[in-house]
XYZ file of C-alpha atoms in Angstrom:
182
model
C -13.048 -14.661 11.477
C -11.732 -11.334 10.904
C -9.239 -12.424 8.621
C -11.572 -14.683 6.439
C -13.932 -11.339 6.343
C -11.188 -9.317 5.075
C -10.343 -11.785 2.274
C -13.687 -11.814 1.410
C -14.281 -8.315 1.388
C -11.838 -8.309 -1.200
C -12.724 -11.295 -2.996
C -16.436 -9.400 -3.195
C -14.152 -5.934 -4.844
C -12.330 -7.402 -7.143
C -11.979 -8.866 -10.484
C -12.984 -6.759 -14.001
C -16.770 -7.082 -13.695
C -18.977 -4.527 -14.754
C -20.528 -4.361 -11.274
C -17.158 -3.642 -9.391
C -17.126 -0.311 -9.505
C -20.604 -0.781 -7.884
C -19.579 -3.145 -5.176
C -16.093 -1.113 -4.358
C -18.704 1.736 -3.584
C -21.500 -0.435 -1.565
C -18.241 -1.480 0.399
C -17.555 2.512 1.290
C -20.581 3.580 1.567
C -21.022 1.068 4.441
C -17.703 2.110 6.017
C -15.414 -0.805 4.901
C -12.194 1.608 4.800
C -12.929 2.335 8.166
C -13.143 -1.182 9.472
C -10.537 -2.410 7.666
C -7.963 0.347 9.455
C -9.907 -1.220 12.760
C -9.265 -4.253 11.920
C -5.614 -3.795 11.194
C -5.539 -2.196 14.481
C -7.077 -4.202 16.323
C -5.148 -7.550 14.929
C -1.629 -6.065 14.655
C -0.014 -9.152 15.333
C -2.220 -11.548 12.656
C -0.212 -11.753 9.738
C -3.270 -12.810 7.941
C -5.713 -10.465 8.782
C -2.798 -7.574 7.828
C -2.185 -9.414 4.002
C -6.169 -9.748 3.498
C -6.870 -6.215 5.000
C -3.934 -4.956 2.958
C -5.128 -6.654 0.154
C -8.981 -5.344 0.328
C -7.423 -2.255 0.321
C -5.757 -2.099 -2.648
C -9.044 -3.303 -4.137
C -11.308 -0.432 -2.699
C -8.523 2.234 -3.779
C -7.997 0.716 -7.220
C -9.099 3.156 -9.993
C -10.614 5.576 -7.368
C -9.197 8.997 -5.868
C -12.425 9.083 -3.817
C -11.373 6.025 -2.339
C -7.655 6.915 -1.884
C -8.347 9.674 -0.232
C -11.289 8.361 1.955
C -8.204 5.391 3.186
C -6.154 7.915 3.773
C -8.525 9.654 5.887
C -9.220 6.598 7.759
C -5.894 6.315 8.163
C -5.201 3.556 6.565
C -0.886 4.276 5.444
C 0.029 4.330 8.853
C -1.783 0.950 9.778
C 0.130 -0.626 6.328
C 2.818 0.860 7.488
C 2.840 -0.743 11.102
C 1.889 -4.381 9.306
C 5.237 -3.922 7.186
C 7.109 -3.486 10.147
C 5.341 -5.897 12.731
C 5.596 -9.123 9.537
C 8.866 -7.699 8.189
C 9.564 -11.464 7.075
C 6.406 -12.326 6.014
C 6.403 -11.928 2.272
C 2.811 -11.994 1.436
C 2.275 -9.177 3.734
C 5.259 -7.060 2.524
C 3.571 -7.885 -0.958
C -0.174 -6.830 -0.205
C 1.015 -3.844 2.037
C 3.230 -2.293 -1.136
C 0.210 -3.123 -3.516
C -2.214 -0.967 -1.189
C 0.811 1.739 -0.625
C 1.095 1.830 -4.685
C -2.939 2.592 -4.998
C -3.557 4.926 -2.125
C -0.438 6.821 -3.198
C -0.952 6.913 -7.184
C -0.930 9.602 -9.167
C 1.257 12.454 -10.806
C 2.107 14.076 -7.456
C 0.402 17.410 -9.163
C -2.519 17.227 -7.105
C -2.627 18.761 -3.784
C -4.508 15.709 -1.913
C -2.255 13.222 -4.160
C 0.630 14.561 -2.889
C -0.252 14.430 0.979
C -1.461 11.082 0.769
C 2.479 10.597 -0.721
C 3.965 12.683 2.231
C 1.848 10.759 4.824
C 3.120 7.434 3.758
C 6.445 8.993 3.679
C 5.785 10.849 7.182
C 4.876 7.115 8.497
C 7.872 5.854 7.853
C 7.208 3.779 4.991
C 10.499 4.573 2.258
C 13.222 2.790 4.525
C 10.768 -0.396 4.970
C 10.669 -0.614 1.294
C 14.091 -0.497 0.985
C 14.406 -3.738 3.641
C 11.566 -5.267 1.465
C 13.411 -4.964 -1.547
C 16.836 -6.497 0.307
C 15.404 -8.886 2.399
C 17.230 -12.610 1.998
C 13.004 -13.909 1.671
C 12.412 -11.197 -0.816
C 10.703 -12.666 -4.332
C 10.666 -11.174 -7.495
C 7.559 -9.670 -7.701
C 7.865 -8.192 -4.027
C 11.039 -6.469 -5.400
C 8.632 -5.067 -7.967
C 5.989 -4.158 -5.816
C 8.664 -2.348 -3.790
C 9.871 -0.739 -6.559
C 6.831 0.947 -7.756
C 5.926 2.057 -4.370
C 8.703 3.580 -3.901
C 8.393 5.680 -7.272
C 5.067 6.232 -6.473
C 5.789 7.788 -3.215
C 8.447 9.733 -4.295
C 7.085 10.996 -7.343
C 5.503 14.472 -7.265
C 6.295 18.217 -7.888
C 5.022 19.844 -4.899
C 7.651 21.546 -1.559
C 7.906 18.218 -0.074
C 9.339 15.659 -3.096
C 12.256 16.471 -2.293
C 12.088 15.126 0.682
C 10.981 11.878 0.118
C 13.399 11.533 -2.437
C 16.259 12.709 -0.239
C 14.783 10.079 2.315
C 14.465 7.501 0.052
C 18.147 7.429 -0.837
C 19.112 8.264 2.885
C 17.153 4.866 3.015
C 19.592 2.901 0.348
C 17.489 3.182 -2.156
C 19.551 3.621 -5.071
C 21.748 1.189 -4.042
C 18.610 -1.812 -3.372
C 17.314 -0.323 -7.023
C 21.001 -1.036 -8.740
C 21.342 -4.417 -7.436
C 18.202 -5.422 -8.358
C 18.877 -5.772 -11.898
């Protein structure tokens, strides 16, 4: 049930309508983020529920700092976080975890809230998972991607702590997953 209500919380989010913007909000407003992080929690070890949930996510935070910053408050990159390392080898929820990661983490790392959302995911543990998602022998193309611009989103930023995550993310292997990519 839970993970059919996830999917279809982002089914309902989705798509270029003019009344998404409208139903991402309805979802907040009656506490979705939160429930999704619950839910997450709650059903750590259902692969499914963690791609849907990951997936609604990116959704609600798509095109909306409000939204990034209310998952982040929820505490939502430490729950993606934990379903990228329980389903490690589960590609669709290395895929949907990035895509949510990317979203909640967006931005030109100028911003003062930006850029903690960017140190939490990093603070979670997040850059050397993306690194295994980008080496893994299951690894597609587009999760490679997905990787990839997670991991430039994350890093990306000028405030104290950049440097950092970008020391972290080649402590990780990064550079050397990003070369042989190509």
């Amino acid at each position: 049930i839970q993970e059919q209500a996830c999917w279809a919380l982002g089914s309902i989010i989705s798509g270029d309508s003019a009344q998404r913007d409208a139903h991402k909000q309805a979802a907040a407003d009656v506490g979705a983020l939160l429930q999704l992080v619950t839910t997450m929690h709650a059903h750590a070890a259902n692969a499914a529920v963690q791609q849907w949930a990951c997936r609604a996510l990116f959704h609600i935070t798509f095109g909306d700092d409000a939204h990034r910053q209310a998952a982040a408050d929820a505490d939502a990159l430490p729950q993606i976080v934990a379903a990228m390392r329980a389903h490690s080898a589960t590609v669709a929820v290395q895929e949907e975890a990035c895509r949510a990661l990317i979203y909640i983490t967006v931005g030109t790392g100028t911003d003062a809230q930006g850029c903690a959302r960017k140190q939490a995911a990093a603070d979670a543990g997040v850059l050397p998972l993306l690194v295994a998602a980008m080496h893994a022998p299951s690894t597609t193309t587009a999760l490679q991607w997905q990787a990839r611009v997670a991991l430039i989103s994350i890093t990306r930023g000028t405030d104290t702590q950049s440097s950092s995550r970008k020391q972290a993310a080649v402590d990780a292997g990064a550079l050397l997953e990003i070369w042989q990519w190509q």
